[in-house]
Short mmCIF file of C-alpha atoms and ligand atoms in Angstrom, two decimals:
data_model
loop_
_atom_site.label_atom_id
_atom_site.label_comp_id
_atom_site.label_asym_id
_atom_site.label_seq_id
_atom_site.Cartn_x
_atom_site.Cartn_y
_atom_site.Cartn_z
CA MET J 1 14.10 -7.99 -6.33
CA SER J 2 12.59 -5.01 -4.57
CA THR J 3 9.72 -2.60 -4.82
CA SER J 4 11.98 -0.38 -6.95
CA ASP J 5 12.10 -2.89 -9.81
CA VAL J 6 10.01 -2.77 -12.97
CA LEU J 7 6.26 -2.81 -12.30
CA LEU J 8 4.58 -6.14 -12.87
CA GLU J 9 1.90 -5.92 -15.55
CA PRO J 10 -1.58 -7.47 -15.27
CA ASP J 11 -2.47 -10.76 -16.83
CA PRO J 12 -4.63 -9.98 -19.96
CA LEU J 13 -6.91 -12.97 -19.25
CA SER J 14 -7.81 -11.50 -15.85
CA ARG J 15 -8.63 -8.19 -17.48
CA ALA J 16 -10.95 -9.91 -19.95
CA ALA J 17 -12.68 -11.75 -17.10
CA VAL J 18 -13.28 -8.46 -15.26
CA ALA J 19 -14.73 -6.87 -18.40
CA LYS J 20 -17.36 -9.65 -18.43
CA VAL J 21 -18.30 -8.97 -14.80
CA VAL J 22 -18.51 -5.23 -15.45
CA ALA J 23 -20.90 -5.92 -18.35
CA ARG J 24 -22.91 -8.33 -16.17
CA ILE J 25 -23.68 -5.56 -13.67
CA GLY J 26 -24.47 -3.12 -16.49
CA ALA J 27 -21.52 -0.84 -15.74
CA ASP J 28 -20.09 -0.78 -19.24
CA ARG J 29 -20.10 2.58 -20.97
CA ALA J 30 -23.09 2.11 -23.27
CA ALA J 31 -25.45 1.18 -20.45
CA VAL J 32 -25.03 4.34 -18.40
CA PRO J 33 -25.63 7.78 -19.93
CA ASN J 34 -24.95 10.00 -16.88
CA ALA J 35 -21.89 8.29 -15.56
CA ILE J 36 -19.06 8.33 -13.02
CA PRO J 37 -15.96 6.63 -14.46
CA VAL J 38 -14.36 3.93 -12.29
CA ARG J 39 -10.60 3.60 -12.80
CA ASP J 40 -7.94 0.94 -12.41
CA PRO J 41 -5.29 2.55 -10.18
CA HIS J 42 -2.60 0.52 -11.98
CA ASP J 43 -2.76 2.71 -15.08
CA ASP J 44 -5.72 5.08 -14.52
CA SER J 45 -7.68 3.41 -17.34
CA VAL J 46 -11.48 3.44 -17.10
CA ILE J 47 -12.94 -0.01 -16.34
CA GLY J 48 -16.61 0.87 -16.01
CA TYR J 49 -19.22 3.52 -15.32
CA VAL J 50 -21.90 3.91 -12.71
CA PRO J 51 -24.78 6.38 -12.66
CA ASP J 52 -24.24 9.68 -10.89
CA LEU J 53 -27.51 9.84 -8.94
CA GLY J 54 -28.95 12.99 -7.41
CA THR J 55 -31.02 13.60 -4.31
CA ALA J 56 -34.35 12.93 -6.06
CA GLU J 57 -33.16 9.44 -6.96
CA ALA J 58 -31.74 8.92 -3.46
CA LEU J 59 -35.10 9.82 -1.91
CA ASP J 60 -36.84 7.54 -4.38
CA ALA J 61 -34.53 4.75 -3.17
CA VAL J 62 -35.59 5.57 0.41
CA SER J 63 -39.27 5.31 -0.60
CA ARG J 64 -38.84 1.94 -2.31
CA ALA J 65 -36.76 0.47 0.49
CA ASP J 66 -39.18 1.77 3.11
CA ALA J 67 -42.17 0.19 1.35
CA ALA J 68 -40.40 -3.16 0.91
CA GLY J 69 -39.14 -3.02 4.50
CA ARG J 70 -42.59 -3.49 6.00
CA ASP J 71 -43.00 -6.97 4.51
CA TRP J 72 -39.41 -7.90 5.27
CA ALA J 73 -39.76 -6.95 8.94
CA ALA J 74 -42.67 -9.43 9.13
CA THR J 75 -40.69 -12.36 7.69
CA THR J 76 -39.56 -15.13 10.02
CA PRO J 77 -35.95 -15.33 11.18
CA ARG J 78 -35.74 -18.71 9.42
CA HIS J 79 -36.73 -17.14 6.11
CA ARG J 80 -34.15 -14.38 6.48
CA ALA J 81 -31.53 -16.95 7.48
CA ASP J 82 -32.24 -19.04 4.37
CA VAL J 83 -31.97 -16.00 2.06
CA LEU J 84 -28.72 -14.88 3.68
CA ARG J 85 -27.28 -18.37 3.46
CA ARG J 86 -28.08 -18.48 -0.28
CA TRP J 87 -26.39 -15.08 -0.66
CA TYR J 88 -23.31 -16.46 1.10
CA ASP J 89 -23.25 -19.44 -1.27
CA LEU J 90 -23.47 -17.14 -4.31
CA LEU J 91 -20.67 -14.92 -2.99
CA ILE J 92 -18.46 -17.99 -2.62
CA ASP J 93 -19.50 -19.40 -6.03
CA ASN J 94 -18.51 -16.04 -7.58
CA ALA J 95 -15.43 -15.48 -5.41
CA ASP J 96 -12.98 -15.37 -8.33
CA ASP J 97 -14.96 -12.73 -10.22
CA ILE J 98 -15.53 -10.63 -7.10
CA ALA J 99 -11.84 -10.76 -6.25
CA LEU J 100 -10.88 -9.65 -9.77
CA LEU J 101 -13.31 -6.76 -9.54
CA ILE J 102 -11.97 -5.67 -6.14
CA THR J 103 -8.40 -5.75 -7.43
CA LEU J 104 -9.20 -3.87 -10.58
CA GLU J 105 -11.17 -1.01 -9.00
CA MET J 106 -9.19 -0.71 -5.77
CA GLY J 107 -5.67 -1.93 -6.54
CA LYS J 108 -5.01 -4.51 -3.81
CA THR J 109 -3.33 -7.77 -4.82
CA LEU J 110 -5.50 -10.65 -5.95
CA ALA J 111 -4.39 -12.61 -2.86
CA ASP J 112 -5.63 -9.77 -0.62
CA ALA J 113 -8.83 -9.52 -2.68
CA ARG J 114 -9.51 -13.26 -2.29
CA ALA J 115 -8.95 -12.92 1.45
CA GLU J 116 -11.44 -10.05 1.47
CA VAL J 117 -14.06 -12.19 -0.29
CA THR J 118 -13.64 -14.91 2.35
CA TYR J 119 -13.82 -12.32 5.16
CA GLY J 120 -16.68 -10.35 3.59
CA ALA J 121 -18.77 -13.44 2.81
CA ASP J 122 -18.24 -14.70 6.35
CA PHE J 123 -20.37 -11.85 7.74
CA VAL J 124 -23.25 -13.04 5.56
CA ARG J 125 -22.89 -16.64 6.76
CA TRP J 126 -22.48 -15.57 10.38
CA TYR J 127 -25.64 -13.43 10.37
CA ALA J 128 -27.55 -16.17 8.51
CA GLU J 129 -26.83 -18.26 11.59
CA GLU J 130 -27.31 -15.51 14.16
CA THR J 131 -30.71 -14.30 12.97
CA THR J 132 -32.36 -17.50 14.22
CA ARG J 133 -30.91 -16.90 17.67
CA HIS J 134 -32.94 -13.75 18.43
CA THR J 135 -33.53 -13.66 22.15
CA GLY J 136 -35.66 -11.69 24.54
CA THR J 137 -35.62 -11.77 28.32
CA VAL J 138 -38.10 -12.41 31.12
CA ARG J 139 -37.38 -10.77 34.48
CA GLU J 140 -39.15 -10.63 37.80
CA ALA J 141 -40.18 -7.16 39.01
CA PRO J 142 -38.19 -6.66 42.24
CA MET J 143 -41.31 -5.65 44.22
CA GLY J 144 -43.39 -8.45 42.68
CA GLY J 145 -46.72 -8.03 40.87
CA ALA J 146 -45.30 -8.08 37.34
CA ARG J 147 -43.18 -9.89 34.79
CA LEU J 148 -40.87 -7.70 32.71
CA LEU J 149 -40.48 -8.98 29.15
CA THR J 150 -38.14 -7.69 26.46
CA ARG J 151 -37.97 -8.46 22.78
CA ARG J 152 -35.78 -7.15 19.97
CA VAL J 153 -37.36 -5.55 16.90
CA PRO J 154 -35.83 -4.11 13.70
CA VAL J 155 -34.77 -0.47 14.09
CA GLY J 156 -36.16 0.43 10.65
CA LEU J 157 -34.71 1.77 7.42
CA ALA J 158 -30.90 1.92 7.55
CA VAL J 159 -28.54 4.09 5.50
CA LEU J 160 -25.18 2.37 5.02
CA ILE J 161 -22.18 4.39 3.83
CA THR J 162 -18.95 2.51 3.05
CA PRO J 163 -15.32 3.34 2.15
CA TRP J 164 -13.16 2.16 -0.75
CA ASN J 165 -10.54 0.11 1.11
CA PHE J 166 -12.65 -3.06 1.60
CA PRO J 167 -15.45 -2.57 -0.95
CA LEU J 168 -17.02 -5.99 -0.30
CA ALA J 169 -16.40 -6.58 3.40
CA MET J 170 -17.40 -3.11 4.60
CA ALA J 171 -20.68 -3.53 2.69
CA THR J 172 -21.52 -7.06 3.88
CA ARG J 173 -20.54 -6.19 7.48
CA LYS J 174 -23.46 -3.72 7.42
CA ILE J 175 -25.94 -5.22 4.95
CA ALA J 176 -25.96 -8.73 6.47
CA PRO J 177 -26.87 -7.68 10.04
CA ALA J 178 -29.36 -5.08 8.74
CA LEU J 179 -31.21 -7.71 6.68
CA ALA J 180 -30.88 -10.31 9.44
CA ALA J 181 -32.52 -7.95 11.91
CA GLY J 182 -35.42 -7.32 9.50
CA CYS J 183 -34.40 -3.87 8.24
CA ALA J 184 -34.47 -2.37 4.74
CA ALA J 185 -31.30 -0.60 3.60
CA VAL J 186 -30.01 2.08 1.26
CA THR J 187 -26.27 1.65 0.64
CA LYS J 188 -23.89 4.25 -0.70
CA PRO J 189 -20.57 2.78 -1.79
CA ALA J 190 -17.43 4.90 -2.17
CA THR J 191 -17.22 6.68 -5.53
CA LEU J 192 -13.82 5.09 -6.22
CA THR J 193 -15.07 1.49 -5.77
CA PRO J 194 -18.80 1.10 -6.49
CA LEU J 195 -18.63 -1.94 -8.80
CA THR J 196 -17.95 -4.58 -6.14
CA THR J 197 -20.92 -3.43 -4.07
CA LEU J 198 -23.19 -3.40 -7.12
CA PHE J 199 -22.14 -6.96 -7.96
CA ALA J 200 -22.62 -8.15 -4.36
CA VAL J 201 -26.09 -6.58 -4.23
CA GLN J 202 -26.99 -8.21 -7.56
CA LEU J 203 -26.07 -11.57 -6.01
CA ALA J 204 -28.14 -10.76 -2.90
CA VAL J 205 -31.18 -10.21 -5.11
CA ALA J 206 -30.47 -13.47 -6.96
CA ALA J 207 -30.42 -15.15 -3.53
CA GLY J 208 -33.93 -13.92 -2.73
CA VAL J 209 -33.49 -10.47 -1.17
CA PRO J 210 -36.48 -8.49 -2.51
CA GLY J 211 -35.23 -6.10 -5.22
CA ASP J 212 -36.57 -2.93 -3.60
CA LEU J 213 -35.46 -3.82 -0.09
CA LEU J 214 -31.77 -3.24 -0.71
CA GLN J 215 -31.08 -0.07 -2.71
CA THR J 216 -27.68 1.10 -3.92
CA VAL J 217 -27.11 4.79 -4.65
CA THR J 218 -23.94 5.74 -6.53
CA THR J 219 -23.20 9.45 -6.52
CA SER J 220 -20.35 11.91 -6.88
CA ASN J 221 -22.01 14.22 -4.34
CA ALA J 222 -21.88 12.34 -1.04
CA GLY J 223 -22.68 15.47 0.98
CA ALA J 224 -25.93 16.14 -0.89
CA PHE J 225 -26.86 12.46 -0.51
CA SER J 226 -26.41 12.41 3.27
CA ASN J 227 -28.09 15.80 3.74
CA ALA J 228 -31.18 14.54 1.90
CA VAL J 229 -31.56 10.99 3.17
CA LEU J 230 -30.63 11.56 6.81
CA ALA J 231 -33.23 14.32 7.03
CA ASP J 232 -35.95 11.94 5.79
CA PRO J 233 -38.05 10.80 8.76
CA ARG J 234 -38.44 7.28 7.30
CA VAL J 235 -34.73 6.68 7.89
CA ARG J 236 -34.05 5.44 11.45
CA LYS J 237 -30.44 4.31 11.33
CA VAL J 238 -27.11 5.41 9.88
CA SER J 239 -24.06 3.18 9.79
CA PHE J 240 -20.88 4.72 8.44
CA THR J 241 -17.37 3.44 7.87
CA GLY J 242 -14.81 6.02 6.83
CA SER J 243 -12.76 8.92 8.09
CA THR J 244 -13.33 10.54 11.48
CA GLY J 245 -13.95 13.95 9.86
CA VAL J 246 -16.85 12.69 7.75
CA GLY J 247 -18.14 10.63 10.70
CA LYS J 248 -18.48 13.82 12.76
CA VAL J 249 -20.43 15.51 9.96
CA LEU J 250 -22.81 12.53 9.78
CA LEU J 251 -23.28 12.43 13.56
CA ARG J 252 -24.34 16.09 13.47
CA LEU J 253 -26.86 15.30 10.71
CA ALA J 254 -28.07 12.22 12.59
CA ALA J 255 -28.72 14.34 15.67
CA ASP J 256 -31.58 16.22 13.98
CA ASN J 257 -33.76 13.11 13.76
CA VAL J 258 -32.06 11.31 16.67
CA LEU J 259 -30.95 8.42 14.46
CA LYS J 260 -29.41 5.31 15.92
CA SER J 261 -25.80 5.70 14.74
CA SER J 262 -22.84 3.38 14.21
CA MET J 263 -19.50 4.93 13.32
CA GLU J 264 -16.46 2.91 12.28
CA LEU J 265 -13.84 5.62 11.89
CA GLY J 266 -10.11 6.15 11.55
CA GLY J 267 -7.30 4.68 13.63
CA ASN J 268 -3.69 5.21 14.66
CA ALA J 269 -2.77 1.73 15.84
CA PRO J 270 0.25 1.26 18.10
CA PHE J 271 2.15 -1.99 17.49
CA ILE J 272 4.24 -2.67 20.60
CA VAL J 273 7.12 -5.14 20.50
CA PHE J 274 8.80 -6.03 23.80
CA ASP J 275 12.33 -7.38 24.19
CA ASP J 276 10.89 -10.76 25.22
CA ALA J 277 8.84 -11.14 21.99
CA ASP J 278 9.48 -14.00 19.56
CA LEU J 279 11.32 -12.03 16.85
CA GLU J 280 10.13 -14.09 13.89
CA ARG J 281 6.53 -13.95 15.09
CA ALA J 282 6.78 -10.19 15.69
CA VAL J 283 8.20 -9.50 12.21
CA GLU J 284 5.54 -11.68 10.56
CA GLY J 285 2.79 -10.04 12.63
CA ALA J 286 4.16 -6.58 11.81
CA PHE J 287 4.28 -7.38 8.13
CA ASN J 288 0.66 -8.55 8.13
CA ALA J 289 -0.58 -5.69 10.30
CA LYS J 290 1.19 -3.14 8.10
CA MET J 291 0.93 -4.48 4.59
CA ARG J 292 -2.52 -6.02 4.23
CA ASN J 293 -4.22 -3.95 1.54
CA GLY J 294 -0.95 -2.06 0.91
CA GLY J 295 -1.32 -0.49 4.36
CA GLN J 296 -4.75 0.93 3.50
CA SER J 297 -6.61 -0.52 6.45
CA CYS J 298 -8.15 1.25 9.43
CA ILE J 299 -6.48 -1.21 11.82
CA ALA J 300 -3.11 -1.11 10.03
CA ALA J 301 -0.12 -0.80 12.37
CA ASN J 302 0.55 2.94 12.33
CA ARG J 303 3.22 3.37 15.01
CA PHE J 304 5.74 0.62 15.65
CA LEU J 305 6.85 1.06 19.27
CA VAL J 306 9.81 -1.26 19.76
CA GLN J 307 11.81 -1.87 22.93
CA ASP J 308 15.51 -0.96 22.73
CA GLY J 309 16.89 -4.50 23.15
CA ILE J 310 15.06 -5.99 20.14
CA ALA J 311 14.72 -2.87 17.99
CA ASP J 312 17.70 -3.32 15.65
CA ALA J 313 16.87 -6.96 14.87
CA PHE J 314 13.14 -6.17 14.43
CA VAL J 315 13.81 -3.24 12.08
CA GLU J 316 16.26 -5.30 10.06
CA GLY J 317 13.79 -8.19 9.74
CA LEU J 318 10.86 -5.97 8.79
CA THR J 319 12.92 -3.98 6.27
CA GLU J 320 14.11 -7.20 4.64
CA ARG J 321 10.51 -8.44 4.41
CA LEU J 322 9.28 -5.18 2.87
CA THR J 323 12.07 -4.80 0.33
CA SER J 324 11.40 -8.32 -0.95
CA LEU J 325 7.92 -7.32 -2.12
CA ARG J 326 7.38 -6.95 -5.84
CA MET J 327 5.24 -4.00 -6.85
CA GLY J 328 2.83 -3.90 -9.77
CA SER J 329 -0.74 -4.50 -10.85
CA GLY J 330 -2.63 -6.53 -8.27
CA LEU J 331 -3.63 -8.79 -11.17
CA ALA J 332 -0.02 -9.79 -11.93
CA SER J 333 1.25 -13.04 -10.49
CA GLY J 334 3.97 -12.70 -7.87
CA VAL J 335 2.99 -9.16 -6.95
CA GLY J 336 3.10 -8.27 -3.23
CA LEU J 337 2.21 -4.58 -3.34
CA GLY J 338 -0.36 -3.09 -5.69
CA PRO J 339 -0.96 0.59 -6.45
CA MET J 340 -2.43 3.00 -3.90
CA VAL J 341 -6.06 3.82 -4.50
CA ASP J 342 -5.34 7.16 -6.24
CA HIS J 343 -2.76 9.90 -6.84
CA ASN J 344 -3.88 11.99 -3.85
CA ALA J 345 -2.90 9.08 -1.61
CA VAL J 346 0.58 8.97 -3.17
CA ASP J 347 1.12 12.73 -2.72
CA ARG J 348 0.00 12.49 0.91
CA LEU J 349 2.41 9.61 1.62
CA HIS J 350 5.35 11.52 0.16
CA GLY J 351 4.44 14.44 2.41
CA LEU J 352 4.51 12.15 5.47
CA VAL J 353 7.98 10.78 4.61
CA ASP J 354 9.38 14.28 3.93
CA ASP J 355 7.97 15.56 7.23
CA ALA J 356 9.45 12.65 9.23
CA VAL J 357 12.88 12.95 7.61
CA GLY J 358 12.78 16.74 8.07
CA ARG J 359 12.26 16.13 11.81
CA GLY J 360 15.26 13.80 12.04
CA ALA J 361 13.85 10.33 11.30
CA LYS J 362 16.15 7.91 9.50
CA LEU J 363 14.95 6.70 6.09
CA LEU J 364 15.97 3.04 5.71
CA THR J 365 14.22 2.14 2.48
CA HIS J 366 11.97 4.14 0.20
CA GLY J 367 10.34 2.41 -2.74
CA ARG J 368 10.29 4.70 -5.71
CA THR J 369 7.20 6.35 -7.11
CA HIS J 370 6.40 4.99 -10.52
CA GLU J 371 6.75 7.55 -13.30
CA GLY J 372 3.73 7.76 -15.57
CA PRO J 373 0.16 6.57 -15.09
CA GLY J 374 -0.79 4.54 -12.04
CA SER J 375 -0.68 5.58 -8.39
CA TYR J 376 2.30 3.71 -6.99
CA PHE J 377 4.18 4.19 -3.75
CA GLY J 378 6.80 1.66 -2.67
CA ALA J 379 7.17 0.08 0.76
CA THR J 380 9.07 2.47 3.03
CA VAL J 381 10.69 2.16 6.47
CA VAL J 382 11.55 5.16 8.66
CA ASP J 383 13.27 4.57 11.99
CA HIS J 384 13.77 6.82 15.05
CA VAL J 385 10.58 8.70 14.21
CA PRO J 386 9.87 11.57 16.64
CA ALA J 387 6.50 11.21 18.41
CA ASP J 388 5.29 14.53 16.98
CA ALA J 389 6.01 13.68 13.31
CA GLU J 390 2.89 13.62 11.13
CA VAL J 391 3.52 9.97 10.30
CA ALA J 392 3.05 9.23 14.03
CA THR J 393 0.12 11.51 14.76
CA THR J 394 -2.08 10.91 11.68
CA GLU J 395 -3.44 7.83 9.96
CA ILE J 396 -0.81 6.75 7.36
CA PHE J 397 -3.05 4.58 5.17
CA GLY J 398 -0.16 3.32 3.07
CA PRO J 399 2.96 1.12 3.10
CA ILE J 400 5.13 3.24 5.42
CA ALA J 401 6.49 1.46 8.50
CA ALA J 402 7.32 4.18 11.05
CA VAL J 403 9.39 2.98 14.01
CA GLN J 404 9.84 4.61 17.42
CA ARG J 405 11.90 3.06 20.21
CA PHE J 406 11.16 2.85 23.93
CA SER J 407 12.85 1.55 27.05
CA THR J 408 10.12 0.81 29.66
CA GLN J 409 6.65 -0.76 29.53
CA GLU J 410 5.14 2.34 31.14
CA GLU J 411 6.66 4.57 28.45
CA ALA J 412 5.29 2.28 25.71
CA VAL J 413 1.75 2.36 27.11
CA THR J 414 1.79 6.13 27.67
CA ARG J 415 2.96 6.78 24.13
CA ALA J 416 0.56 4.22 22.64
CA ASN J 417 -2.39 5.98 24.27
CA ASP J 418 -1.24 9.49 23.36
CA THR J 419 -3.70 9.85 20.46
CA GLU J 420 -7.31 10.87 19.92
CA PHE J 421 -7.88 7.54 18.12
CA GLY J 422 -8.66 4.18 19.75
CA LEU J 423 -9.45 1.53 17.15
CA ALA J 424 -6.80 -1.22 17.30
CA GLY J 425 -3.55 -1.91 19.12
CA TYR J 426 -1.06 -4.77 19.03
CA VAL J 427 1.22 -6.25 21.65
CA PHE J 428 3.98 -8.78 21.04
CA THR J 429 5.52 -10.47 24.06
CA GLU J 430 6.06 -14.05 25.25
CA SER J 431 4.91 -13.11 28.76
CA LEU J 432 1.24 -13.83 29.37
CA ASP J 433 1.20 -11.45 32.34
CA ARG J 434 2.67 -8.61 30.30
CA ALA J 435 0.37 -9.34 27.33
CA PHE J 436 -2.77 -8.98 29.45
CA HIS J 437 -1.47 -6.09 31.50
CA VAL J 438 -0.60 -4.07 28.41
CA ALA J 439 -3.76 -5.12 26.50
CA ASP J 440 -5.85 -3.97 29.49
CA SER J 441 -4.00 -0.63 29.55
CA LEU J 442 -4.46 0.20 25.87
CA GLY J 443 -7.25 2.65 25.02
CA THR J 444 -8.44 0.74 21.96
CA GLY J 445 -11.51 -1.32 21.08
CA ILE J 446 -9.42 -4.15 19.58
CA VAL J 447 -6.10 -5.65 20.66
CA GLY J 448 -4.09 -8.18 18.66
CA ILE J 449 -1.94 -10.22 21.05
CA ASN J 450 0.92 -11.84 19.12
CA GLN J 451 -1.51 -11.51 16.20
CA GLY J 452 -1.31 -9.09 13.25
CA VAL J 453 -4.80 -9.65 11.77
CA PRO J 454 -7.34 -9.63 14.62
CA SER J 455 -10.59 -9.17 12.60
CA ASN J 456 -13.17 -11.96 12.73
CA ALA J 457 -16.87 -12.02 11.78
CA ALA J 458 -17.66 -13.62 15.16
CA ALA J 459 -16.01 -10.78 17.15
CA PRO J 460 -17.21 -7.23 17.90
CA PHE J 461 -15.12 -4.88 15.75
CA GLY J 462 -15.03 -1.18 16.63
CA GLY J 463 -13.22 1.65 18.29
CA VAL J 464 -13.29 3.98 21.27
CA LYS J 465 -12.53 7.72 21.51
CA GLU J 466 -12.63 9.34 18.03
CA SER J 467 -12.41 5.95 16.31
CA GLY J 468 -16.11 5.41 16.57
CA LEU J 469 -19.33 4.27 18.17
CA GLY J 470 -20.89 0.82 18.11
CA ARG J 471 -19.60 -2.55 16.94
CA GLU J 472 -19.77 -4.60 13.74
CA GLY J 473 -19.69 -8.39 13.51
CA SER J 474 -20.89 -10.82 16.20
CA ALA J 475 -24.13 -10.61 18.20
CA GLU J 476 -23.29 -7.00 19.13
CA GLY J 477 -23.32 -6.12 15.42
CA LEU J 478 -26.90 -7.39 15.09
CA GLU J 479 -28.02 -5.28 18.06
CA GLU J 480 -26.92 -2.16 16.13
CA TYR J 481 -29.96 -2.79 13.88
CA GLN J 482 -32.43 -3.56 16.66
CA GLU J 483 -34.46 -1.70 19.23
CA ILE J 484 -35.50 -3.20 22.54
CA ARG J 485 -39.20 -3.28 23.41
CA PHE J 486 -40.22 -3.82 26.99
CA TYR J 487 -43.63 -5.15 28.10
CA ASN J 488 -44.72 -4.92 31.70
CA LEU J 489 -47.13 -7.78 32.34
CA ALA J 490 -49.16 -7.14 35.49
CA LEU J 491 -49.76 -10.23 37.62
CA ARG J 492 -52.12 -10.32 40.56
CA SER J 493 -52.71 -13.14 42.90
CA THR J 494 -55.69 -15.37 42.01
CA SER J 495 -55.81 -17.25 45.32
P1 NAD M 1 -14.12 8.87 3.61
O1 NAD M 1 -14.57 9.31 4.94
O2 NAD M 1 -13.51 9.88 2.71
O3 NAD M 1 -15.31 8.23 2.78
C1 NAD M 1 -16.06 7.13 3.27
C2 NAD M 1 -17.42 7.14 2.59
O4 NAD M 1 -18.11 8.31 2.98
C3 NAD M 1 -17.37 7.17 1.07
O5 NAD M 1 -18.48 6.41 0.58
C4 NAD M 1 -17.58 8.64 0.75
O6 NAD M 1 -18.13 8.85 -0.53
C5 NAD M 1 -18.56 9.01 1.84
N1 NAD M 1 -18.65 10.42 2.19
C6 NAD M 1 -17.70 11.38 2.13
N2 NAD M 1 -18.22 12.56 2.55
C7 NAD M 1 -19.52 12.32 2.88
C8 NAD M 1 -20.59 13.12 3.37
N3 NAD M 1 -20.46 14.41 3.64
N4 NAD M 1 -21.80 12.52 3.57
C9 NAD M 1 -21.96 11.20 3.32
N5 NAD M 1 -20.99 10.41 2.86
C10 NAD M 1 -19.79 10.96 2.65
O7 NAD M 1 -13.13 7.65 3.86
P2 NAD M 1 -12.35 6.78 2.80
O8 NAD M 1 -11.18 7.58 2.32
O9 NAD M 1 -13.28 6.20 1.79
O10 NAD M 1 -11.86 5.57 3.72
C11 NAD M 1 -10.75 5.66 4.51
C12 NAD M 1 -11.14 5.94 5.95
O11 NAD M 1 -12.04 4.94 6.40
C13 NAD M 1 -9.96 5.85 6.89
O12 NAD M 1 -10.02 6.89 7.83
C14 NAD M 1 -10.16 4.51 7.58
O13 NAD M 1 -9.56 4.41 8.84
C15 NAD M 1 -11.63 4.44 7.66
N6 NAD M 1 -12.04 3.04 7.84
C16 NAD M 1 -12.51 2.67 9.06
C17 NAD M 1 -12.88 1.35 9.28
C18 NAD M 1 -13.39 0.90 10.61
O14 NAD M 1 -13.97 -0.17 10.68
N7 NAD M 1 -13.21 1.67 11.68
C19 NAD M 1 -12.81 0.42 8.22
C20 NAD M 1 -12.35 0.85 6.99
C21 NAD M 1 -11.97 2.18 6.81
#
């Protein structure tokens, strides 16, 4: 069986279960007069509606969150920890429904959606624990006569803008540390995938997050939203995950009010396989790093750089793995590759393959595009890709494995770093010396060493160069929502 076989159809029981969740969050048609339709990328059918809110409503959300934020900032860390822990428990209790919703509005397989729920909920649990570990410092003034004290305080009202590819995890990775730090927040989910965020926020309120503290604004006009809310002086923080182009626009807006800014932007991850790598481990790692979410991940392996001695065997193994995937609705059992998020994505991916082949790359397998409704693009492998092909210089964001070959370590590192991006990189080798040497030489914020899925709630996730500013997850992720206050306590001798 291959990705070119008949599409697998969704299980009708799963569809019925999602309809119940959509009704539970009030996103069924009747409940929303001025509405943005949310579609299932499997067949383009409408699964729910969310309100298309304007700038007046966005500023009203800012006002409500700002007012609620004052009380929240005064709560104890223990209180915030207890609320977050209850939210975690509710996310886990509702994991099946959340996963169904993610699959239906975004397209990823149910297995990937379940993994996202585990990953996304983990940020909430981690920050429930971390908020009680707030620390300050006490230092001696070098010349004597004073103690220098620091404490961490909430930065203030945060605007959180998230993409469609991980609709739960990208939201919880921001909301959990914001609430843990004592901040109020206004979230704006992606227009393609607002339902998961709305459901997660509903569960947060059920867990004890004050209703006004955490606002969600759904809108079809993201530019008008950011222009209005980032100009409001009550907003003190913007955290964005999405494309580098939009990140630059938001940084310019943030400059006007000097907002504390976190930017999790695009990537172009090199995945380097040396001759001395364990082949099976490298193929498995490559498969995971490429195909999680159908390739629609910011840390997805974008450029496979493979040393000459292992290249043929690696390409053969990866191609075999990719052609064994069955394509269809993420709700169907046995499916390994769901639809892309929309038709624009499919057109873009075809353009990348045509460009690479036009420049001399060798097309090894190309899953067909499904005729009719649904935005499908099959797993594809292109070998001998020239370094200047678009598939090597831009973010693919889809199931295309693009392979380049190299002969020396130096060449691999030089080519890996020849990009304006610096989010993630991967190195596969059985030599510990080589692993660390290459990892230290890569210009990326994250390196997977013999590991295709490096993300972890306890680790600082983020990029360098045009891949972003700041970190999410871990203690560093909490600091993104805090300011440091410094007190100088004068001490004079009493003797
Ligand atoms: P996108 O930049 O098109 O949109 C992201 C979000 O920004 C959406 O909510 C969108 O509605 C909103 N937006 C768009 N224009 C805006 C504007 N002018 N003002 C305010 N908001 C605006 O990105 P996308 O297509 O949703 O997501 C894919 C991109 O996200 C990829 O580049 C991917 O690498 C990146 N990403 C990065 C990370 C990371 O952690 N670094 C994680 C996931 C995705």
